[in-house]
Structures are given as C-alpha cells and as structure tokens.
C-alpha positions as protocol buffer text, in pm:
chain_id: "A"
residue {
  index: 1
  type: MET
  ca { x: -24 y: 2835 z: -1022 }
}
residue {
  index: 2
  type: ASN
  ca { x: 135 y: 2582 z: -1253 }
}
residue {
  index: 3
  type: ALA
  ca { x: 165 y: 2208 z: -1187 }
}
residue {
  index: 4
  type: GLN
  ca { x: 515 y: 2229 z: -1041 }
}
residue {
  index: 5
  type: GLU
  ca { x: 413 y: 2510 z: -805 }
}
residue {
  index: 6
  type: LEU
  ca { x: 108 y: 2310 z: -700 }
}
residue {
  index: 7
  type: ARG
  ca { x: 325 y: 2008 z: -615 }
}
residue {
  index: 8
  type: GLU
  ca { x: 558 y: 2225 z: -412 }
}
residue {
  index: 9
  type: GLN
  ca { x: 266 y: 2381 z: -226 }
}
residue {
  index: 10
  type: ILE
  ca { x: 118 y: 2040 z: -149 }
}
residue {
  index: 11
  type: GLY
  ca { x: 453 y: 1917 z: -23 }
}
residue {
  index: 12
  type: LEU
  ca { x: 499 y: 2217 z: 210 }
}
residue {
  index: 13
  type: THR
  ca { x: 144 y: 2177 z: 344 }
}
residue {
  index: 14
  type: VAL
  ca { x: 180 y: 1803 z: 407 }
}
residue {
  index: 15
  type: GLU
  ca { x: 518 y: 1846 z: 580 }
}
residue {
  index: 16
  type: ARG
  ca { x: 383 y: 2127 z: 794 }
}
residue {
  index: 17
  type: LEU
  ca { x: 100 y: 1898 z: 911 }
}
residue {
  index: 18
  type: VAL
  ca { x: 294 y: 1578 z: 952 }
}
residue {
  index: 19
  type: ALA
  ca { x: 642 y: 1669 z: 1081 }
}
residue {
  index: 20
  type: PRO
  ca { x: 528 y: 1818 z: 1416 }
}
residue {
  index: 21
  type: GLN
  ca { x: 353 y: 1486 z: 1502 }
}
residue {
  index: 22
  type: LEU
  ca { x: 673 y: 1284 z: 1468 }
}
residue {
  index: 23
  type: GLY
  ca { x: 773 y: 1120 z: 1794 }
}
residue {
  index: 24
  type: ASP
  ca { x: 434 y: 1198 z: 1946 }
}
residue {
  index: 25
  type: LEU
  ca { x: 152 y: 1061 z: 1731 }
}
residue {
  index: 26
  type: PHE
  ca { x: 382 y: 826 z: 1535 }
}
residue {
  index: 27
  type: SER
  ca { x: 748 y: 728 z: 1515 }
}
residue {
  index: 28
  type: ALA
  ca { x: 779 y: 693 z: 1140 }
}
residue {
  index: 29
  type: ALA
  ca { x: 573 y: 770 z: 829 }
}
residue {
  index: 30
  type: SER
  ca { x: 589 y: 742 z: 455 }
}
residue {
  index: 31
  type: LEU
  ca { x: 342 y: 927 z: 234 }
}
residue {
  index: 32
  type: GLU
  ca { x: 241 y: 931 z: -131 }
}
residue {
  index: 33
  type: ILE
  ca { x: -26 y: 1149 z: -288 }
}
residue {
  index: 34
  type: ARG
  ca { x: -151 y: 1055 z: -634 }
}
residue {
  index: 35
  type: TYR
  ca { x: -394 y: 1234 z: -863 }
}
residue {
  index: 36
  type: ASP
  ca { x: -522 y: 1069 z: -1176 }
}
residue {
  index: 37
  type: ASP
  ca { x: -258 y: 798 z: -1115 }
}
residue {
  index: 38
  type: GLU
  ca { x: 12 y: 1065 z: -1124 }
}
residue {
  index: 39
  type: LEU
  ca { x: 252 y: 1086 z: -827 }
}
residue {
  index: 40
  type: ILE
  ca { x: 240 y: 1443 z: -706 }
}
residue {
  index: 41
  type: TYR
  ca { x: 400 y: 1408 z: -366 }
}
residue {
  index: 42
  type: THR
  ca { x: 621 y: 1158 z: -182 }
}
residue {
  index: 43
  type: GLY
  ca { x: 781 y: 1209 z: 158 }
}
residue {
  index: 44
  type: SER
  ca { x: 919 y: 1010 z: 452 }
}
residue {
  index: 45
  type: PHE
  ca { x: 958 y: 1098 z: 817 }
}
residue {
  index: 46
  type: GLY
  ca { x: 1140 y: 944 z: 1115 }
}
residue {
  index: 47
  type: THR
  ca { x: 1384 y: 657 z: 1137 }
}
residue {
  index: 48
  type: ASP
  ca { x: 1356 y: 285 z: 1087 }
}
residue {
  index: 49
  type: MET
  ca { x: 1437 y: 6 z: 1334 }
}
residue {
  index: 50
  type: ALA
  ca { x: 1810 y: 35 z: 1242 }
}
residue {
  index: 51
  type: GLY
  ca { x: 1805 y: 403 z: 1312 }
}
residue {
  index: 52
  type: GLU
  ca { x: 1831 y: 494 z: 942 }
}
residue {
  index: 53
  type: PRO
  ca { x: 1603 y: 752 z: 782 }
}
residue {
  index: 54
  type: VAL
  ca { x: 1270 y: 620 z: 658 }
}
residue {
  index: 55
  type: ARG
  ca { x: 1252 y: 603 z: 280 }
}
residue {
  index: 56
  type: ALA
  ca { x: 993 y: 505 z: 19 }
}
residue {
  index: 57
  type: SER
  ca { x: 1121 y: 145 z: 35 }
}
residue {
  index: 58
  type: THR
  ca { x: 1076 y: 114 z: 414 }
}
residue {
  index: 59
  type: LEU
  ca { x: 837 y: -164 z: 516 }
}
residue {
  index: 60
  type: PHE
  ca { x: 553 y: -98 z: 757 }
}
residue {
  index: 61
  type: ASP
  ca { x: 340 y: -352 z: 943 }
}
residue {
  index: 62
  type: LEU
  ca { x: 24 y: -316 z: 737 }
}
residue {
  index: 63
  type: GLY
  ca { x: -199 y: -460 z: 1006 }
}
residue {
  index: 64
  type: ALA
  ca { x: -561 y: -483 z: 896 }
}
residue {
  index: 65
  type: LEU
  ca { x: -469 y: -339 z: 554 }
}
residue {
  index: 66
  type: THR
  ca { x: -363 y: -698 z: 487 }
}
residue {
  index: 67
  type: GLU
  ca { x: -735 y: -761 z: 439 }
}
residue {
  index: 68
  type: LEU
  ca { x: -727 y: -559 z: 116 }
}
residue {
  index: 69
  type: PHE
  ca { x: -467 y: -796 z: -33 }
}
residue {
  index: 70
  type: THR
  ca { x: -670 y: -1099 z: 80 }
}
residue {
  index: 71
  type: THR
  ca { x: -981 y: -945 z: -67 }
}
residue {
  index: 72
  type: THR
  ca { x: -806 y: -886 z: -396 }
}
residue {
  index: 73
  type: ALA
  ca { x: -681 y: -1245 z: -414 }
}
residue {
  index: 74
  type: PHE
  ca { x: -1038 y: -1368 z: -339 }
}
residue {
  index: 75
  type: LEU
  ca { x: -1198 y: -1143 z: -597 }
}
residue {
  index: 76
  type: ARG
  ca { x: -954 y: -1266 z: -864 }
}
residue {
  index: 77
  type: LEU
  ca { x: -1079 y: -1619 z: -787 }
}
residue {
  index: 78
  type: VAL
  ca { x: -1437 y: -1497 z: -820 }
}
residue {
  index: 79
  type: ASP
  ca { x: -1345 y: -1332 z: -1150 }
}
residue {
  index: 80
  type: ALA
  ca { x: -1202 y: -1662 z: -1264 }
}
residue {
  index: 81
  type: GLY
  ca { x: -1536 y: -1833 z: -1190 }
}
residue {
  index: 82
  type: ARG
  ca { x: -1410 y: -2044 z: -900 }
}
residue {
  index: 83
  type: LEU
  ca { x: -1693 y: -1930 z: -671 }
}
residue {
  index: 84
  type: TRP
  ca { x: -1932 y: -1633 z: -606 }
}
residue {
  index: 85
  type: ILE
  ca { x: -1935 y: -1367 z: -341 }
}
residue {
  index: 86
  type: ASP
  ca { x: -2258 y: -1518 z: -197 }
}
residue {
  index: 87
  type: THR
  ca { x: -2123 y: -1872 z: -192 }
}
residue {
  index: 88
  type: PRO
  ca { x: -2155 y: -2026 z: 159 }
}
residue {
  index: 89
  type: VAL
  ca { x: -1820 y: -2042 z: 328 }
}
residue {
  index: 90
  type: ASN
  ca { x: -1877 y: -2408 z: 425 }
}
residue {
  index: 91
  type: VAL
  ca { x: -1870 y: -2499 z: 56 }
}
residue {
  index: 92
  type: VAL
  ca { x: -1496 y: -2437 z: 75 }
}
residue {
  index: 93
  type: LEU
  ca { x: -1429 y: -2476 z: 449 }
}
residue {
  index: 94
  type: GLU
  ca { x: -1650 y: -2767 z: 545 }
}
residue {
  index: 95
  type: ASN
  ca { x: -1653 y: -2697 z: 919 }
}
residue {
  index: 96
  type: ALA
  ca { x: -1752 y: -2331 z: 884 }
}
residue {
  index: 97
  type: ALA
  ca { x: -2079 y: -2208 z: 1029 }
}
residue {
  index: 98
  type: GLU
  ca { x: -2395 y: -2268 z: 822 }
}
residue {
  index: 99
  type: ASN
  ca { x: -2545 y: -1983 z: 623 }
}
residue {
  index: 100
  type: VAL
  ca { x: -2239 y: -1762 z: 655 }
}
residue {
  index: 101
  type: THR
  ca { x: -2135 y: -1649 z: 303 }
}
residue {
  index: 102
  type: PHE
  ca { x: -1828 y: -1489 z: 168 }
}
residue {
  index: 103
  type: TYR
  ca { x: -2030 y: -1171 z: 140 }
}
residue {
  index: 104
  type: HIS
  ca { x: -2068 y: -1177 z: 519 }
}
residue {
  index: 105
  type: LEU
  ca { x: -1696 y: -1221 z: 563 }
}
residue {
  index: 106
  type: LEU
  ca { x: -1613 y: -937 z: 321 }
}
residue {
  index: 107
  type: THR
  ca { x: -1854 y: -700 z: 493 }
}
residue {
  index: 108
  type: HIS
  ca { x: -1788 y: -804 z: 851 }
}
residue {
  index: 109
  type: THR
  ca { x: -2151 y: -900 z: 899 }
}
residue {
  index: 110
  type: SER
  ca { x: -2097 y: -1267 z: 988 }
}
residue {
  index: 111
  type: GLY
  ca { x: -2173 y: -1211 z: 1354 }
}
residue {
  index: 112
  type: TYR
  ca { x: -1836 y: -1358 z: 1460 }
}
residue {
  index: 113
  type: PRO
  ca { x: -1691 y: -1227 z: 1784 }
}
residue {
  index: 114
  type: ALA
  ca { x: -1479 y: -910 z: 1766 }
}
residue {
  index: 115
  type: THR
  ca { x: -1201 y: -1070 z: 1970 }
}
residue {
  index: 116
  type: PHE
  ca { x: -1088 y: -1433 z: 1956 }
}
residue {
  index: 117
  type: ASP
  ca { x: -762 y: -1562 z: 2107 }
}
residue {
  index: 118
  type: LEU
  ca { x: -628 y: -1838 z: 1888 }
}
residue {
  index: 119
  type: CYS
  ca { x: -313 y: -1855 z: 2098 }
}
residue {
  index: 120
  type: ARG
  ca { x: -493 y: -2039 z: 2374 }
}
residue {
  index: 121
  type: TYR
  ca { x: -497 y: -2350 z: 2155 }
}
residue {
  index: 122
  type: ALA
  ca { x: -198 y: -2584 z: 2182 }
}
residue {
  index: 123
  type: ASP
  ca { x: -73 y: -2590 z: 1826 }
}
residue {
  index: 124
  type: TYR
  ca { x: -118 y: -2463 z: 1471 }
}
residue {
  index: 125
  type: GLU
  ca { x: -359 y: -2736 z: 1367 }
}
residue {
  index: 126
  type: GLN
  ca { x: -591 y: -2672 z: 1660 }
}
residue {
  index: 127
  type: ARG
  ca { x: -581 y: -2299 z: 1599 }
}
residue {
  index: 128
  type: ILE
  ca { x: -678 y: -2340 z: 1231 }
}
residue {
  index: 129
  type: ALA
  ca { x: -956 y: -2577 z: 1329 }
}
residue {
  index: 130
  type: ALA
  ca { x: -1087 y: -2331 z: 1588 }
}
residue {
  index: 131
  type: ALA
  ca { x: -1080 y: -2044 z: 1339 }
}
residue {
  index: 132
  type: GLU
  ca { x: -1266 y: -2246 z: 1081 }
}
residue {
  index: 133
  type: ALA
  ca { x: -1536 y: -2380 z: 1310 }
}
residue {
  index: 134
  type: VAL
  ca { x: -1615 y: -2059 z: 1505 }
}
residue {
  index: 135
  type: LYS
  ca { x: -1988 y: -1981 z: 1544 }
}
residue {
  index: 136
  type: PRO
  ca { x: -2157 y: -1639 z: 1519 }
}
residue {
  index: 137
  type: VAL
  ca { x: -2237 y: -1470 z: 1848 }
}
residue {
  index: 138
  type: HIS
  ca { x: -2460 y: -1212 z: 1687 }
}
residue {
  index: 139
  type: PRO
  ca { x: -2748 y: -1267 z: 1437 }
}
residue {
  index: 140
  type: LEU
  ca { x: -2616 y: -1307 z: 1085 }
}
residue {
  index: 141
  type: GLY
  ca { x: -2616 y: -976 z: 894 }
}
residue {
  index: 142
  type: SER
  ca { x: -2751 y: -778 z: 1188 }
}
residue {
  index: 143
  type: GLN
  ca { x: -2452 y: -549 z: 1232 }
}
residue {
  index: 144
  type: VAL
  ca { x: -2112 y: -457 z: 1101 }
}
residue {
  index: 145
  type: LEU
  ca { x: -1858 y: -583 z: 1356 }
}
residue {
  index: 146
  type: HIS
  ca { x: -1491 y: -607 z: 1263 }
}
residue {
  index: 147
  type: SER
  ca { x: -1366 y: -953 z: 1357 }
}
residue {
  index: 148
  type: PRO
  ca { x: -1029 y: -1101 z: 1266 }
}
residue {
  index: 149
  type: LEU
  ca { x: -1204 y: -1430 z: 1206 }
}
residue {
  index: 150
  type: ASN
  ca { x: -1373 y: -1301 z: 892 }
}
residue {
  index: 151
  type: PHE
  ca { x: -1047 y: -1263 z: 707 }
}
residue {
  index: 152
  type: ILE
  ca { x: -870 y: -1547 z: 879 }
}
residue {
  index: 153
  type: GLN
  ca { x: -1141 y: -1764 z: 720 }
}
residue {
  index: 154
  type: MET
  ca { x: -1106 y: -1578 z: 398 }
}
residue {
  index: 155
  type: GLY
  ca { x: -733 y: -1653 z: 390 }
}
residue {
  index: 156
  type: LEU
  ca { x: -801 y: -2018 z: 460 }
}
residue {
  index: 157
  type: ALA
  ca { x: -1050 y: -2026 z: 173 }
}
residue {
  index: 158
  type: VAL
  ca { x: -792 y: -1873 z: -66 }
}
residue {
  index: 159
  type: GLU
  ca { x: -546 y: -2142 z: 41 }
}
residue {
  index: 160
  type: ALA
  ca { x: -805 y: -2415 z: -18 }
}
residue {
  index: 161
  type: LEU
  ca { x: -905 y: -2282 z: -359 }
}
residue {
  index: 162
  type: THR
  ca { x: -555 y: -2233 z: -485 }
}
residue {
  index: 163
  type: MET
  ca { x: -399 y: -2532 z: -304 }
}
residue {
  index: 164
  type: LEU
  ca { x: -116 y: -2297 z: -209 }
}
residue {
  index: 165
  type: PRO
  ca { x: 1 y: -2154 z: 119 }
}
residue {
  index: 166
  type: LEU
  ca { x: -157 y: -1814 z: 168 }
}
residue {
  index: 167
  type: GLU
  ca { x: 168 y: -1618 z: 124 }
}
residue {
  index: 168
  type: GLN
  ca { x: 225 y: -1788 z: -209 }
}
residue {
  index: 169
  type: ALA
  ca { x: -137 y: -1739 z: -325 }
}
residue {
  index: 170
  type: ILE
  ca { x: -127 y: -1366 z: -243 }
}
residue {
  index: 171
  type: ALA
  ca { x: 210 y: -1332 z: -417 }
}
residue {
  index: 172
  type: LEU
  ca { x: 75 y: -1510 z: -730 }
}
residue {
  index: 173
  type: LEU
  ca { x: -261 y: -1333 z: -746 }
}
residue {
  index: 174
  type: VAL
  ca { x: -177 y: -983 z: -618 }
}
residue {
  index: 175
  type: LEU
  ca { x: 185 y: -897 z: -557 }
}
residue {
  index: 176
  type: GLN
  ca { x: 350 y: -1025 z: -873 }
}
residue {
  index: 177
  type: PRO
  ca { x: 89 y: -889 z: -1118 }
}
residue {
  index: 178
  type: LEU
  ca { x: 117 y: -544 z: -957 }
}
residue {
  index: 179
  type: ASP
  ca { x: 494 y: -561 z: -893 }
}
residue {
  index: 180
  type: LEU
  ca { x: 451 y: -503 z: -518 }
}
residue {
  index: 181
  type: ARG
  ca { x: 710 y: -563 z: -249 }
}
residue {
  index: 182
  type: ALA
  ca { x: 480 y: -661 z: 42 }
}
residue {
  index: 183
  type: GLU
  ca { x: 575 y: -975 z: 231 }
}
residue {
  index: 184
  type: TYR
  ca { x: 494 y: -1174 z: 539 }
}
residue {
  index: 185
  type: ALA
  ca { x: 736 y: -1218 z: 831 }
}
residue {
  index: 186
  type: PRO
  ca { x: 991 y: -1325 z: 917 }
}
residue {
  index: 187
  type: LEU
  ca { x: 1152 y: -1041 z: 731 }
}
residue {
  index: 188
  type: SER
  ca { x: 1510 y: -1034 z: 604 }
}
residue {
  index: 189
  type: SER
  ca { x: 1765 y: -881 z: 842 }
}
residue {
  index: 190
  type: HIS
  ca { x: 1852 y: -644 z: 559 }
}
residue {
  index: 191
  type: ALA
  ca { x: 1498 y: -508 z: 520 }
}
residue {
  index: 192
  type: HIS
  ca { x: 1431 y: -151 z: 625 }
}
residue {
  index: 193
  type: VAL
  ca { x: 1142 y: -177 z: 873 }
}
residue {
  index: 194
  type: ALA
  ca { x: 953 y: 101 z: 1045 }
}
residue {
  index: 195
  type: PRO
  ca { x: 952 y: 75 z: 1423 }
}
residue {
  index: 196
  type: VAL
  ca { x: 587 y: -15 z: 1474 }
}
residue {
  index: 197
  type: THR
  ca { x: 700 y: -250 z: 1749 }
}
residue {
  index: 198
  type: SER
  ca { x: 1017 y: -294 z: 1952 }
}
residue {
  index: 199
  type: ASP
  ca { x: 1028 y: -661 z: 1847 }
}
residue {
  index: 200
  type: VAL
  ca { x: 1374 y: -706 z: 1701 }
}
residue {
  index: 201
  type: GLU
  ca { x: 1264 y: -1030 z: 1536 }
}
residue {
  index: 202
  type: ARG
  ca { x: 1054 y: -831 z: 1293 }
}
residue {
  index: 203
  type: HIS
  ca { x: 728 y: -1018 z: 1333 }
}
residue {
  index: 204
  type: ALA
  ca { x: 381 y: -872 z: 1294 }
}
residue {
  index: 205
  type: ILE
  ca { x: 242 y: -700 z: 1608 }
}
residue {
  index: 206
  type: ASP
  ca { x: -91 y: -890 z: 1585 }
}
residue {
  index: 207
  type: ARG
  ca { x: -97 y: -1171 z: 1844 }
}
residue {
  index: 208
  type: ASN
  ca { x: -318 y: -1408 z: 1639 }
}
residue {
  index: 209
  type: VAL
  ca { x: -88 y: -1373 z: 1338 }
}
residue {
  index: 210
  type: ARG
  ca { x: 209 y: -1476 z: 1549 }
}
residue {
  index: 211
  type: CYS
  ca { x: 22 y: -1783 z: 1659 }
}
residue {
  index: 212
  type: LEU
  ca { x: -54 y: -1871 z: 1298 }
}
residue {
  index: 213
  type: ASP
  ca { x: 311 y: -1891 z: 1197 }
}
residue {
  index: 214
  type: ASP
  ca { x: 313 y: -1521 z: 1095 }
}
residue {
  index: 215
  type: VAL
  ca { x: 73 y: -1568 z: 800 }
}
residue {
  index: 216
  type: ALA
  ca { x: -299 y: -1487 z: 806 }
}
residue {
  index: 217
  type: GLY
  ca { x: -565 y: -1323 z: 593 }
}
residue {
  index: 218
  type: HIS
  ca { x: -656 y: -1046 z: 839 }
}
residue {
  index: 219
  type: ALA
  ca { x: -307 y: -907 z: 920 }
}
residue {
  index: 220
  type: GLY
  ca { x: 62 y: -988 z: 899 }
}
residue {
  index: 221
  type: LEU
  ca { x: 181 y: -832 z: 573 }
}
residue {
  index: 222
  type: PHE
  ca { x: 457 y: -575 z: 573 }
}
residue {
  index: 223
  type: GLY
  ca { x: 465 y: -337 z: 283 }
}
residue {
  index: 224
  type: THR
  ca { x: 568 y: 2 z: 147 }
}
residue {
  index: 225
  type: VAL
  ca { x: 359 y: 313 z: 95 }
}
residue {
  index: 226
  type: THR
  ca { x: 380 y: 243 z: -281 }
}
residue {
  index: 227
  type: ASP
  ca { x: 228 y: -99 z: -227 }
}
residue {
  index: 228
  type: ILE
  ca { x: -73 y: 61 z: -70 }
}
residue {
  index: 229
  type: THR
  ca { x: -119 y: 344 z: -320 }
}
residue {
  index: 230
  type: THR
  ca { x: -75 y: 104 z: -617 }
}
residue {
  index: 231
  type: LEU
  ca { x: -343 y: -131 z: -486 }
}
residue {
  index: 232
  type: ALA
  ca { x: -568 y: 158 z: -407 }
}
residue {
  index: 233
  type: GLN
  ca { x: -527 y: 284 z: -766 }
}
residue {
  index: 234
  type: VAL
  ca { x: -648 y: -52 z: -891 }
}
residue {
  index: 235
  type: TYR
  ca { x: -974 y: -8 z: -698 }
}
residue {
  index: 236
  type: VAL
  ca { x: -1010 y: 355 z: -813 }
}
residue {
  index: 237
  type: GLU
  ca { x: -981 y: 243 z: -1175 }
}
residue {
  index: 238
  type: VAL
  ca { x: -1223 y: -44 z: -1128 }
}
residue {
  index: 239
  type: GLY
  ca { x: -1470 y: 191 z: -968 }
}
residue {
  index: 240
  type: MET
  ca { x: -1449 y: 429 z: -1265 }
}
residue {
  index: 241
  type: HIS
  ca { x: -1559 y: 161 z: -1512 }
}
C-alpha cells in the first residue's frame, strides 16, 4: 500500500467511525490527523450555527483546551527567565494562598475546590479578587483535582507578568508566533462557529468565563482544529529533543 492509498484508507475508516455519531454524540466535528508533522487526513462533519457545512476554518469552543494556550504563554515567560515553575504564586499574585506554586497550578495539585462560582460576586473586580485569594480545601499536592481556579490564577499571573490583558498576552506569546486563528469572544458575526451552544451571542459556554468578561485562563478560547494540531505538534517536537 503506497502513501496515497494509506491516506485514502485512513479517511474511509475515520468517516465510517465518525459520521454515524453525527447528531447523536455531537452536532459538528472537524478532524485532522498528522504523522511526522505531515497532514494525512482532514475532514469536517455537520453544520455550523448559520446552518452552513463545517469546514477546517470553523471555530469551536475550546473549553478546557484553553489551558494549553495559557500554559504555553506561561512557559514562554519561564523560558525568558521571568520566573520558575516552582515559584510561589503569591510572588506574582500577592493575595494568593501561601505555599501554592505554579507547579501546583499546572498539575492541578493546588487543592483548590473543583467547583467555584465566581458569578455570585457583584462585579468583575470582586470576582478577580475572589479567584486570586481562594484557599485550598485539600492538602497541597495530595491529589490531582481539576479546578478552574488553577488556570484562572495562571491567566492572571500571565497578565501581571506581561502587563497586558490576557487575550493580548496569549496572542503575542502563542497565537501570532504560530499563526493561529484562536480568539476569545465576543466573536465576529461573520465567523463560522460550531453549534456547541444555542447562544446566538457566540459566547463561551463556561459560566465563570462569561462572568470574567469572556476572557480567562481556564476556558473561553474559540479555535479551529488546525489551531489544536499545530500547538500539539509544538509539544511533540519539544518532547523529541
């Protein structure tokens, strides 16, 4: 089997697995398969919020995958010598809990609660203050517990270190160098957006993000399948060296 025949076989297999789930397991999908940084399959399924066919340029609510972009921005600051992974968070965010380090945030071992409703606070300033000052509810480093607060704090730290709003910092440190299209809401009315939510205003589905003016370190980015595979390839290449 030559390379072209292999690509065709992969495409047929993927479509046979994915297409029957459309409308049941998911309403839209866009896929890319790369091998050795070579694109060997791309395919899209379903329709976007405007009823048009999904394409490679369709934006999806990335949800918690936003954390990968925040992580990349943070690691670029580490690489530039601005701080270390084991730097205490309160060196950057003065009201953060003692002894919690950026390593704990990155690995979700801070002990912060798994759920935290920032929307119960009256305004943006109070919500930011609450996110920064939260205390662990589990012993530090005792377990891996995914909490939105870990990367909300990470995003706040990136803002503080760059002296830029988070969306600008991520654009400068991650999106522009890699030529990615990902963006925070509110999205342009002309953008092709997958129907992850019925919200016609095109905001992220995450409640805490909405209450942080649509921008946070843990969720809120919309992006294409190529944005994800391109960023993933960066980590593959780093891991090989």
